Amino acid sequence: MAFFEEIASAVIAGDPAKSQELVKKALDGGAKPLDIVDQGLMAGMNVVGERFKRCDMFVPEVLMAAKAMNMGLDLVKPHLDSASRAGTGTVVIGTVKGDLHDIGKNLVAMLLESKGLNVVNLGVDVSAETFVNAVKQHSPQIVGMSALLTTTMLVMKDVIDALKEANLRDSVKVMIGGAPVTQDFATEIGADGYAPDAVTATDLAKGLLG
Amino acid sequence: MIDGSKVNSPSFRVLSEEQCERIHRATLKVLETVGVKVELPEGREILRKAGATVEGEIVKIPKGLVEEALKKAPSSFTVWDRLGNEALELGGRRSHFGGCASCPQILDPRTGERRPCTRADVAEFARMNDYLPNMEFIMLLGQVRDVPSLIATQVEFKETVSNTVKPILMCCNEMDVFEDVYEMLVAISGGADALAERPFLIVYTEPITPLVHGYGLEVALRSVERGLPVVNTPMPMGGATAPVTYAGIITLGTAESVSGIVMQQLVKPGAPSVFGGIPSAMDMLTTIYSYGTPELPLLCSALTDMSHYYDLPMFGTAGVSDSKFLDAQAGMEYGISALASVMCGSNLIHDTGFLDHSEVLSFEGHLLMDELAGYIRQFMKGVEVSDETLALDIIGRVGPGGTFVAEEHTFRHFRELHRTKHLDRSRYQLAQMEGMKPLDQVLREKACEILESHRPAPLAAGVQSRLDQMEKKWWAR
C-alpha cells in the first residue's frame, strides 16, 4: 500500500515529524495498527539496516531513522492489543562498574529498539547488584554488557557470577561487547555471545532470542 | 629534537590569529556559562576559593580567573633523562617524538602474531626505544595483561625505567598507583628534591570529554606539587562526545585542557603544565575513534595553533594508523600526521608505532617512525641561501655541460643530504641479486636485531634491588 510506503520512506529519511504525521493520518483513516508497524515503520527500518550494512547509510542517519520509527511507534502503541504490544523481547543493557563509556552501548540500545525490542538501559558504571535487580524486575530474555577499558571488562565475569548466585543465569542470555572484548574472552567468562559492533550486536540479539 | 623555529624551517598553521582569538573567546564562554564537572571535591574547592561558582559538581570559571592562571604557566621547560641530563626542551616549535610501550595488543616482532601485551613486551619495547636516535621519550598506558590490573602501571614503569634512560610519560588515574611509582622515582633520583629539580617523569591526565574532570585529577594535583610536569589532554570525538564540526571540537578540547591547567596553576603557580588534546572524529560507519582520518592531523594542528596562542607547550599525536598491518595505509597515515605535527610546531608527539586505531603496538611501525622522524628532520632544515650554498663560483667553474660530482664543494657538502637507514633506494638489478624484502619485513628483522644487541645503561644495583623489594610489596597486597 502506498500509504505504508510513505511511512517507511519517512523512517528511511530520518524525519520524525513526518513519520508521526503519516502514522496519525493512517490511524485516523482506519488502517490496522499492526499493519502500520509491520508494513510501515518496521519495513522502513529494515531498509535502513540493510543500507547501513552496505555502507550506504551512516550512524547519524540510522539514529535519526530509529527516532522517526520510535516516534511513530509511540502513536500506534495505545492502539495495539496487549499481545502485540508485548513485542518480541526485553533486553537489559548497561556499561559495567568502573567504566563511564556509553556511546557504543547506547548505539546498541537504539538499534535494538529499532528492531522492536524493549530495552532497559541501565546507563554507565552499573554494579553487578544493579544488573541482578534489573533482571528480577524486568524479566528480560537478554542481558547486555559493555566495557571500553581492559581493567573494567573483568567486571563482566562478576556480573555473570552474581546472576548465577541469584539463580537467574539460566533465565537469561548474556551478550557482551566493547573495544577490548573478544570472542575468546566471552567464551572464557561464560557469556552466550559477543559482538564487535552495534549492527552485529543487533543480529546477535535476534539470534539469541531464537 | 627537531627544531622548527629556525628561519628556514617549513611551517604552517591552520587557524589564523583572528580564529584563535574567536576560539579563545568561545572557550571562555563555555567555561563561564556551561562550566566543567569536577568530580574531585578538592578540585571544586580550589576553584571556588579562587572565585569560581560551584553548583553541585559543576564549576563555572570566570574569564579573569582563566586568563590570570594561563599567564602563570611557563611557556617552556626542560625534562631530564634518568641520568640527570637535559632530554626534552618543551615549548616553542621544538618537536620530540616518543613511542608508547603498552597497548592492549602487540604484533610480536619475532612471529608477527597479534596477541595481548605483556610485561616482557614493555621491557623489550623500552629497550628498542632507548636505542632509537629519533625517539626521545616513552609513554606508558597501564595495559599489560599478564599482571593484575591494579599493579599493571607500577610493573610497566619498573620494566620501562629499567630498560631506558629516556624520559617517561605515564598515564595514571589512581592515587595509590601513583604513590607506588613516586616511591620508585624518588629511589632512582636519590630523593624527592633531586627528583623535583630534574624530573624525568611527565604525568598524563585526561579530562573526560565533554567537560568532565574525573578523580584522576588528584594525581595531576599531587604531581604538580611535587615538581612533575603534567600533560592535559582530552580526546574530543567529533560527532560523539563533541560537536561534529571542527571549531566545536577544538573549542571543547581547549576548554577541557585549559580548565585542567587553571587548577594546576592555582595549586602551584608556574608549574610546568602542557596543553594538549587528541581531537578526532568518530567514523560514522564503524563508530571507531579514527586516528587515520585527515581530521586528526588537521585538528591536532589547530590545537597546536591554540597552544602557540597561549604560549604553552603542546602534547601532540602522530604515527598512528587505523590499518591492521604496517602497510601502505599505515605509511600514509604515519607520514602525513608526523609531518603535520612537526610543521605546525607541536612539542611532545606521542603514539608512534600504533596500528588498528591505537589497539595494537607494532615494533616495526615504531622503527618506521624513527626513520620518518629522521626524514622530517631533514625536511625541516629548509633551504639555506648564502654565498656558499648558492655556489655561483662552482657553477661558473664547471660551466655548461660539466659535472659537479668530483668538485671539492660537493665533497664538502654532500653529507648534508638525507641518508636513509632502511628505505629502499637500491637499483633493481643489484637488489634482485641480494634478495628483495618489503620494508615491514626489513624493519621486523631490524627490531629483533636491536633487541638482541642493545643494552641500555642499567639502574644502579642498589636501586634495582630496592625496586624489586617494592614489587614484592605490591604483589603481597
XYZ file of C-alpha atoms in Angstrom:
687
model
C 0.000 0.000 0.000
C 1.286 3.422 -0.978
C 0.432 4.881 2.412
C 2.619 2.418 4.311
C 5.388 3.027 1.826
C 5.231 6.732 2.641
C 5.609 5.933 6.341
C 8.557 3.693 5.538
C 10.082 6.495 3.457
C 9.736 8.962 6.343
C 11.567 6.481 8.569
C 14.306 5.956 5.990
C 14.661 9.731 5.540
C 15.001 10.163 9.313
C 12.050 12.557 9.547
C 10.303 12.086 12.940
C 7.698 14.823 12.368
C 6.687 13.384 9.009
C 6.578 9.879 10.432
C 4.231 10.981 13.219
C 2.048 12.952 10.844
C 1.674 9.996 8.494
C 1.048 7.487 11.287
C -1.641 9.750 12.711
C -3.267 10.038 9.297
C -3.150 6.275 8.851
C -4.768 5.696 12.250
C -7.460 8.289 11.520
C -8.067 6.631 8.166
C -8.700 3.314 9.877
C -5.528 1.436 8.976
C -4.761 -1.566 11.155
C -2.251 -0.582 13.865
C -0.230 -3.760 13.372
C -0.001 -3.116 9.610
C 1.290 0.406 10.276
C 4.047 -1.115 12.372
C 4.938 -4.067 10.149
C 4.443 -2.616 6.683
C 5.338 0.986 7.519
C 7.643 1.671 10.409
C 9.457 -1.677 10.633
C 9.627 -2.039 6.859
C 11.406 1.312 6.707
C 13.788 0.349 9.489
C 14.643 -2.906 7.745
C 15.714 -0.974 4.668
C 17.841 1.267 6.903
C 19.512 -1.772 8.435
C 20.347 -3.219 5.028
C 21.700 0.077 3.709
C 23.834 0.548 6.816
C 25.323 -2.887 6.304
C 26.118 -1.975 2.699
C 27.814 1.247 3.913
C 25.168 3.296 2.101
C 23.985 4.916 5.332
C 25.866 6.310 8.299
C 25.329 6.147 12.050
C 23.666 9.573 12.493
C 21.210 8.691 9.701
C 20.417 5.350 11.314
C 19.812 7.030 14.662
C 17.501 9.648 13.152
C 15.647 6.841 11.360
C 15.303 4.993 14.668
C 13.933 8.176 16.215
C 11.411 8.565 13.376
C 10.369 4.950 13.852
C 10.053 5.199 17.633
C 8.025 8.411 17.500
C 5.647 6.794 15.051
C 5.512 3.728 17.250
C 4.559 5.842 20.275
C 1.372 6.870 18.471
C 0.492 3.327 17.423
C 1.227 1.614 20.739
C -2.004 2.622 22.553
C -3.975 1.049 19.685
C -2.201 -2.296 19.756
C -3.695 -5.174 21.707
C -1.657 -6.403 24.644
C -0.343 -9.445 22.769
C 1.258 -7.376 20.014
C 2.332 -4.703 22.478
C 4.423 -7.221 24.382
C 6.831 -7.086 21.485
C 9.449 -9.678 20.754
C 11.601 -9.451 23.860
C 13.267 -7.397 26.551
C 16.975 -6.581 26.858
C 18.617 -5.151 29.976
C 21.775 -3.324 28.941
C 24.496 -1.363 30.717
C 28.176 -0.392 30.906
C 29.816 -2.253 33.780
C 31.051 -0.802 37.053
C 34.092 1.458 36.871
C 33.502 2.299 33.228
C 31.859 5.525 32.094
C 31.797 4.935 28.350
C 28.314 4.844 26.933
C 28.363 5.760 23.252
C 28.753 2.207 21.935
C 26.302 0.809 24.442
C 23.693 3.472 23.626
C 24.117 2.765 19.945
C 23.379 -0.910 20.584
C 20.365 0.060 22.721
C 18.937 2.295 19.997
C 19.424 -0.283 17.268
C 17.807 -2.975 19.441
C 14.827 -0.677 19.994
C 14.624 -0.085 16.301
C 14.221 -3.856 15.891
C 11.149 -3.666 18.115
C 12.805 -4.936 21.282
C 12.027 -3.433 24.655
C 15.320 -2.081 26.003
C 16.021 -1.251 29.647
C 19.132 0.939 29.578
C 20.834 0.970 32.994
C 23.412 3.564 31.943
C 27.096 3.508 32.925
C 29.049 2.369 35.994
C 26.442 -0.370 36.633
C 27.182 -2.736 39.526
C 26.537 -6.488 39.479
C 23.821 -5.930 42.074
C 22.027 -3.424 39.839
C 22.140 -5.872 36.923
C 20.679 -8.629 39.132
C 17.924 -6.365 40.441
C 17.050 -5.252 36.913
C 16.773 -8.877 35.806
C 14.437 -9.585 38.722
C 12.336 -6.548 37.952
C 12.095 -6.687 34.143
C 12.484 -10.438 33.436
C 14.489 -9.828 30.250
C 15.490 -12.543 27.807
C 18.903 -10.919 27.331
C 21.439 -9.075 29.483
C 23.908 -6.956 27.502
C 27.130 -5.637 28.999
C 29.676 -3.194 27.632
C 33.180 -2.121 28.683
C 35.786 0.004 26.930
C 38.636 -0.499 29.383
C 40.771 -3.608 29.771
C 40.574 -3.033 33.513
C 36.768 -2.990 33.679
C 35.979 -5.793 31.238
C 36.795 -8.236 34.029
C 33.734 -6.948 35.894
C 31.592 -8.735 33.291
C 32.536 -12.019 34.902
C 31.444 -10.691 38.305
C 28.020 -9.913 36.848
C 27.694 -13.419 35.406
C 28.714 -14.877 38.781
C 26.169 -12.673 40.561
C 23.445 -13.861 38.172
C 24.410 -17.457 38.943
C 24.308 -16.787 42.666
C 20.827 -15.297 42.354
C 19.730 -18.351 40.331
C 18.965 -16.126 37.359
C 21.723 -17.163 34.977
C 19.610 -19.810 33.209
C 16.708 -17.416 32.669
C 18.735 -15.009 30.506
C 21.231 -14.981 27.663
C 24.292 -12.816 28.279
C 25.889 -10.859 25.439
C 28.945 -8.651 25.769
C 30.862 -6.097 23.711
C 33.298 -3.193 23.780
C 36.681 -2.391 22.243
C 38.931 -4.734 24.303
C 36.402 -7.589 24.388
C 36.954 -10.634 22.181
C 35.113 -13.867 21.410
C 37.789 -15.719 23.403
C 37.089 -13.549 26.417
C 33.328 -14.116 26.054
C 33.899 -17.874 25.975
C 36.276 -17.663 28.928
C 33.789 -15.904 31.218
C 30.822 -17.969 30.022
C 28.880 -15.326 28.100
C 26.433 -16.576 25.461
C 27.550 -14.197 22.766
C 29.952 -11.479 21.713
C 29.546 -8.810 19.059
C 32.236 -6.478 17.762
C 29.841 -3.672 16.763
C 26.292 -2.416 17.137
C 24.869 -3.947 13.959
C 26.335 -7.359 14.745
C 25.025 -6.979 18.294
C 21.509 -6.488 16.929
C 21.816 -9.621 14.802
C 23.259 -11.483 17.771
C 20.346 -10.442 19.997
C 17.857 -11.613 17.362
C 19.747 -14.908 17.165
C 19.794 -15.379 20.935
C 16.040 -14.773 21.079
C 15.671 -17.617 18.565
C 64.743 17.317 18.896
C 63.562 18.702 15.572
C 63.766 22.470 15.818
C 61.112 24.124 13.669
C 61.878 27.593 14.995
C 64.793 28.200 12.585
C 64.286 30.801 9.888
C 64.329 28.313 7.019
C 62.090 25.645 8.583
C 58.930 24.886 6.646
C 55.919 25.682 8.808
C 52.200 26.056 8.555
C 49.225 26.985 10.648
C 45.584 26.003 10.436
C 43.994 28.799 12.460
C 44.598 32.459 11.763
C 45.283 34.748 14.720
C 41.680 36.015 14.481
C 40.348 32.451 14.525
C 42.475 31.660 17.593
C 41.023 34.696 19.350
C 37.498 33.670 18.480
C 38.068 30.127 19.747
C 39.633 31.558 22.901
C 36.540 33.728 23.489
C 34.289 30.727 22.838
C 36.374 28.685 25.310
C 35.987 31.365 27.980
C 32.258 31.425 27.361
C 31.971 27.642 27.730
C 33.931 27.717 30.994
C 31.955 30.670 32.341
C 28.433 29.674 31.314
C 28.373 25.882 30.883
C 31.212 25.124 33.289
C 33.073 21.880 33.897
C 32.093 18.950 36.056
C 34.792 18.415 38.677
C 34.278 15.106 40.467
C 37.122 15.553 42.945
C 35.898 17.764 45.843
C 39.410 19.214 46.245
C 39.320 20.461 42.652
C 35.991 22.242 43.207
C 37.312 23.809 46.408
C 40.458 25.131 44.692
C 38.347 26.789 42.006
C 35.716 28.087 44.449
C 38.366 29.756 46.598
C 39.783 31.443 43.502
C 36.390 32.915 42.623
C 34.592 30.260 40.570
C 30.922 29.417 41.137
C 30.241 25.882 42.326
C 26.804 24.313 41.774
C 26.861 20.668 42.815
C 29.743 19.166 40.851
C 29.572 21.840 38.148
C 32.116 24.635 38.382
C 31.718 27.816 36.346
C 35.043 29.549 35.924
C 35.072 33.311 35.313
C 37.063 34.697 32.405
C 39.514 36.675 34.551
C 40.471 33.606 36.554
C 41.233 31.600 33.402
C 43.323 34.336 31.827
C 45.282 35.037 35.032
C 46.076 31.359 35.554
C 47.187 30.881 31.940
C 49.678 33.728 32.317
C 51.377 31.907 35.192
C 52.063 28.719 33.249
C 55.608 28.603 31.798
C 55.970 28.798 28.037
C 58.778 26.262 28.027
C 60.644 23.971 30.387
C 63.159 21.129 30.480
C 62.544 17.452 31.113
C 65.545 15.351 32.093
C 66.581 11.779 31.490
C 67.106 9.159 34.192
C 70.830 10.009 34.347
C 70.175 13.698 35.003
C 70.942 15.016 31.511
C 68.722 17.512 29.706
C 66.482 15.456 27.419
C 63.443 17.429 26.249
C 63.097 21.162 25.775
C 59.328 21.557 25.656
C 57.967 24.754 24.145
C 58.269 26.955 21.089
C 58.298 24.954 17.852
C 60.671 22.207 19.027
C 59.341 18.718 18.331
C 60.147 15.479 20.158
C 58.772 12.073 19.156
C 58.196 9.161 21.507
C 56.657 5.703 21.435
C 54.207 4.023 23.728
C 55.382 0.836 25.450
C 51.986 -0.669 26.179
C 48.810 -1.257 24.293
C 46.014 -3.843 24.638
C 47.639 -5.905 21.849
C 51.046 -6.129 20.200
C 52.358 -7.548 16.959
C 55.054 -9.927 18.134
C 58.218 -8.835 16.273
C 59.546 -12.422 16.172
C 56.442 -14.246 14.966
C 54.277 -11.471 13.515
C 51.416 -12.780 15.666
C 48.884 -10.384 17.213
C 48.470 -11.108 20.931
C 47.867 -9.390 24.312
C 50.699 -7.152 25.546
C 52.871 -8.491 28.402
C 55.394 -7.002 30.813
C 58.187 -8.638 28.803
C 56.959 -6.754 25.717
C 57.094 -3.470 27.638
C 60.689 -4.197 28.685
C 61.667 -5.011 25.096
C 59.876 -2.031 23.605
C 61.554 0.285 26.125
C 64.910 -1.231 25.190
C 64.313 -0.677 21.475
C 63.044 2.881 22.060
C 66.174 3.552 24.133
C 68.305 2.624 21.119
C 66.454 4.724 18.520
C 68.121 8.096 17.878
C 64.954 9.985 16.882
C 62.763 8.688 19.700
C 63.237 10.907 22.729
C 60.739 9.719 25.335
C 58.498 6.760 26.066
C 54.917 6.513 27.220
C 53.015 4.005 29.387
C 49.302 3.269 29.419
C 48.994 0.566 32.097
C 47.627 -2.035 29.689
C 49.749 -5.166 30.193
C 47.602 -8.244 30.536
C 49.824 -10.753 32.364
C 49.788 -8.999 35.744
C 46.763 -7.906 37.853
C 45.339 -4.629 36.548
C 45.839 -2.976 39.955
C 49.618 -3.202 39.564
C 49.923 -3.016 35.751
C 51.113 0.606 35.749
C 53.687 0.029 38.500
C 55.060 -3.028 36.685
C 55.176 -1.156 33.374
C 57.016 1.745 34.947
C 59.511 -0.602 36.602
C 60.173 -2.512 33.375
C 60.496 0.713 31.404
C 62.764 2.595 33.760
C 64.997 -0.489 33.983
C 65.311 -0.587 30.197
C 65.714 3.012 29.123
C 67.264 6.235 30.341
C 64.828 8.359 28.310
C 62.074 10.418 29.995
C 58.835 8.567 30.726
C 55.320 9.847 30.174
C 52.873 7.961 32.365
C 49.107 7.663 32.230
C 47.797 7.192 35.779
C 44.431 7.923 37.410
C 44.752 6.205 40.782
C 46.488 7.853 43.748
C 47.743 4.589 45.265
C 49.256 3.567 41.918
C 50.860 6.978 41.613
C 52.349 6.709 45.123
C 53.977 3.379 44.205
C 55.512 4.910 41.080
C 56.574 8.007 43.016
C 58.367 5.824 45.549
C 60.370 4.304 42.668
C 61.083 7.741 41.180
C 62.433 9.058 44.470
C 64.599 5.957 44.933
C 66.079 6.428 41.450
C 66.634 10.193 41.762
C 68.059 9.878 45.264
C 65.405 11.996 46.978
C 62.222 13.988 46.410
C 64.105 17.279 45.995
C 66.523 15.838 43.457
C 63.538 14.473 41.530
C 61.730 17.843 41.571
C 64.894 19.537 40.358
C 65.411 17.177 37.427
C 62.127 15.368 36.786
C 62.329 12.525 34.263
C 58.649 11.616 34.530
C 55.777 13.515 32.934
C 52.266 12.735 34.150
C 49.481 12.359 31.612
C 45.990 13.407 32.701
C 42.900 13.185 30.552
C 39.772 15.240 31.132
C 36.790 13.176 30.006
C 35.094 14.843 27.075
C 32.674 16.554 27.292
C 33.809 18.809 30.126
C 34.456 16.373 32.972
C 37.475 16.259 35.285
C 37.377 12.838 36.938
C 39.095 11.592 40.074
C 42.356 11.261 38.096
C 42.697 14.984 38.756
C 44.116 14.185 42.193
C 47.177 12.545 40.579
C 47.720 15.680 38.479
C 47.482 17.997 41.502
C 49.897 15.906 43.610
C 52.291 15.722 40.637
C 52.316 19.483 40.271
C 53.053 19.917 43.980
C 55.973 17.504 43.695
C 57.508 19.253 40.695
C 56.449 16.808 37.980
C 55.198 18.233 34.661
C 51.590 17.419 33.740
C 50.105 16.939 30.281
C 46.438 17.935 29.920
C 44.975 16.085 27.006
C 41.287 15.412 26.380
C 40.106 13.256 23.473
C 37.140 15.054 21.932
C 35.500 12.721 19.415
C 33.636 14.767 16.804
C 30.040 13.648 16.369
C 30.093 11.557 19.539
C 31.499 13.241 22.650
C 31.924 16.595 20.904
C 30.130 18.583 18.216
C 30.801 17.165 14.774
C 32.057 20.493 13.429
C 35.770 21.294 13.618
C 35.565 24.593 15.522
C 33.280 22.993 18.120
C 35.704 20.090 18.627
C 38.636 22.490 19.075
C 36.716 24.732 21.458
C 35.613 21.837 23.642
C 39.130 20.382 23.720
C 40.606 23.781 24.549
C 38.125 24.354 27.384
C 38.952 20.950 28.877
C 42.710 21.312 28.626
C 42.708 24.921 29.824
C 40.481 24.230 32.860
C 42.917 21.500 33.961
C 45.829 23.907 33.606
C 43.929 26.559 35.612
C 43.615 24.170 38.558
C 47.307 23.237 38.354
C 48.376 26.878 38.268
C 46.174 27.653 41.265
C 47.802 24.817 43.225
C 51.313 25.827 42.191
C 51.794 28.987 40.135
C 54.437 28.481 37.462
C 54.082 24.677 37.467
C 55.038 23.052 34.157
C 51.674 22.331 32.503
C 51.406 21.046 28.946
C 48.411 21.963 26.788
C 47.073 19.204 24.572
C 44.308 17.180 23.084
C 43.762 14.281 20.748
C 40.898 15.614 18.673
C 39.393 13.422 16.027
C 36.042 12.303 14.685
C 34.001 9.174 15.131
C 33.950 7.131 11.949
C 30.263 7.195 11.080
C 30.226 3.702 9.599
C 32.201 1.734 12.170
C 31.882 4.097 15.197
C 35.625 3.754 15.859
C 37.648 6.690 17.129
C 39.619 7.212 13.948
C 43.318 8.009 14.179
C 43.950 7.671 10.461
C 41.417 10.211 9.255
C 42.740 13.579 7.992
C 40.700 15.158 10.795
C 43.337 14.001 13.297
C 46.352 15.880 11.872
C 44.167 18.833 10.908
C 42.592 19.241 14.342
C 45.811 18.422 16.219
C 47.470 21.185 14.225
C 44.640 23.579 15.023
C 45.001 22.798 18.737
C 48.746 23.368 18.362
C 47.900 26.824 16.996
C 45.924 27.366 20.207
C 48.970 26.243 22.239
C 51.091 28.855 20.444
C 48.349 31.427 21.052
C 48.583 30.638 24.789
C 52.375 30.230 24.592
C 52.194 26.801 26.221
C 53.942 23.546 25.264
C 51.768 21.197 23.195
C 51.186 17.463 23.522
C 50.786 16.110 20.003
C 49.763 12.900 18.268
C 51.230 11.253 15.178
C 52.410 7.950 13.774
C 49.251 6.032 14.482
C 47.138 4.302 11.878
C 43.759 2.582 11.609
C 45.317 -0.160 9.458
C 45.862 -3.624 10.947
C 49.266 -4.022 9.270
C 52.317 -1.896 8.591
C 51.168 -1.387 5.007
C 50.622 1.419 2.503
C 47.722 2.822 4.549
C 49.836 2.897 7.711
C 52.716 4.555 5.884
C 50.397 7.218 4.523
C 48.712 7.909 7.853
C 52.005 7.896 9.786
C 53.726 10.165 7.299
C 51.101 12.843 6.994
C 50.331 13.051 10.719
C 54.045 13.159 11.623
C 54.920 15.866 9.106
C 51.892 17.976 10.038
C 52.658 17.746 13.754
C 56.227 18.961 13.259
C 55.373 21.654 10.712
C 52.754 23.190 12.998
C 55.267 23.144 15.878
C 53.875 20.523 18.257
C 56.275 19.639 21.083
C 55.695 16.272 22.735
C 54.448 13.978 19.991
C 53.162 10.598 21.128
C 51.591 7.344 19.946
C 54.216 6.486 17.329
C 54.102 2.914 16.097
C 50.445 2.224 16.805
C 48.142 0.372 14.438
C 44.441 -0.548 14.389
C 43.297 2.813 15.796
C 45.581 2.519 18.789
C 44.669 -1.078 19.698
C 47.945 -2.609 18.547
C 51.585 -1.753 19.161
C 53.971 -2.536 16.323
C 57.733 -2.729 16.819
C 58.334 -2.388 13.082
C 55.886 0.519 12.963
C 57.883 2.257 15.651
C 61.092 1.705 13.659
C 59.399 3.213 10.626
C 58.514 6.250 12.741
C 62.150 6.608 13.796
C 63.117 6.563 10.121
C 60.310 9.017 9.356
C 61.440 11.367 12.126
C 64.898 11.433 10.533
C 63.307 12.135 7.159
C 61.277 15.004 8.638
C 64.345 16.341 10.448
C 65.935 16.715 7.004
C 62.809 18.309 5.543
C 62.672 20.823 8.387
C 66.166 22.077 7.554
C 64.576 24.029 4.740
C 66.753 25.811 2.200
C 69.684 27.926 3.295
C 70.508 30.672 0.827
C 74.062 32.069 1.170
C 77.138 32.646 -0.991
C 78.389 29.204 -0.018
C 75.112 27.430 -0.825
C 74.364 29.413 -3.992
C 77.747 28.111 -5.202
C 77.996 30.613 -8.050
C 81.779 30.263 -8.332
C 81.466 26.475 -8.707
C 78.689 26.819 -11.277
C 80.989 29.161 -13.191
C 83.981 26.871 -12.947
C 82.162 23.719 -14.020
C 80.277 25.570 -16.738
C 77.652 24.315 -19.220
C 77.778 20.554 -19.817
C 80.180 19.859 -16.938
C 79.829 17.674 -13.853
C 79.794 18.510 -10.150
C 80.395 15.132 -8.578
C 84.169 15.413 -8.261
C 84.168 19.039 -7.064
C 85.605 19.869 -3.663
C 82.391 21.851 -2.942
C 80.378 18.660 -3.422
C 82.761 16.734 -1.212
C 82.372 19.408 1.465
C 78.578 19.449 1.460
C 77.218 16.100 0.284
C 76.866 14.816 3.861
C 74.138 17.425 4.324
C 71.900 15.360 2.018
C 69.498 12.904 3.584
C 70.678 9.369 4.123
C 68.253 6.578 4.855
C 68.887 3.601 7.050
C 66.108 1.303 5.920
C 64.252 2.805 2.972
C 64.891 1.122 -0.343
C 66.766 3.277 -2.854
C 68.655 0.437 -4.456
C 68.988 -0.445 -8.144
C 66.706 -3.284 -9.112
C 69.408 -5.494 -10.644
C 71.548 -5.362 -7.505
C 68.591 -5.660 -5.159
C 67.474 -8.755 -7.069
C 70.874 -10.357 -6.629
C 70.858 -9.672 -2.898
C 67.259 -10.741 -2.351
C 64.461 -8.202 -2.051
C 62.250 -7.790 1.009
C 59.345 -5.478 1.689
C 60.039 -2.723 4.225
C 57.886 -4.153 7.038
C 59.946 -7.348 6.955
C 63.233 -5.430 6.895
C 62.083 -3.437 9.924
C 60.897 -6.507 11.817
C 64.280 -8.150 11.361
C 65.979 -4.933 12.436
C 63.774 -4.778 15.563
C 64.826 -8.313 16.539
C 68.460 -7.389 15.916
C 68.218 -4.338 18.213
C 66.572 -6.440 20.923
C 69.419 -8.935 20.718
C 72.208 -6.400 20.858
C 71.221 -3.176 22.635
C 71.942 -2.939 26.349
C 70.715 0.318 27.922
C 72.501 1.923 30.882
C 71.294 -0.104 33.864
C 69.930 1.227 37.137
C 72.440 1.179 39.986
C 72.438 -2.305 41.518
C 71.200 -0.990 44.865
C 68.322 0.884 43.228
C 67.318 -2.124 41.140
C 67.104 -4.312 44.223
C 65.040 -1.674 46.041
C 62.627 -1.653 43.107
C 62.434 -5.447 43.325
C 61.590 -5.145 47.025
C 58.845 -2.646 46.210
C 57.367 -5.033 43.656
C 57.160 -7.786 46.271
C 55.125 -5.387 48.395
C 52.615 -4.760 45.555
C 52.088 -8.462 44.975
C 51.616 -9.117 48.716
C 48.643 -6.727 48.956
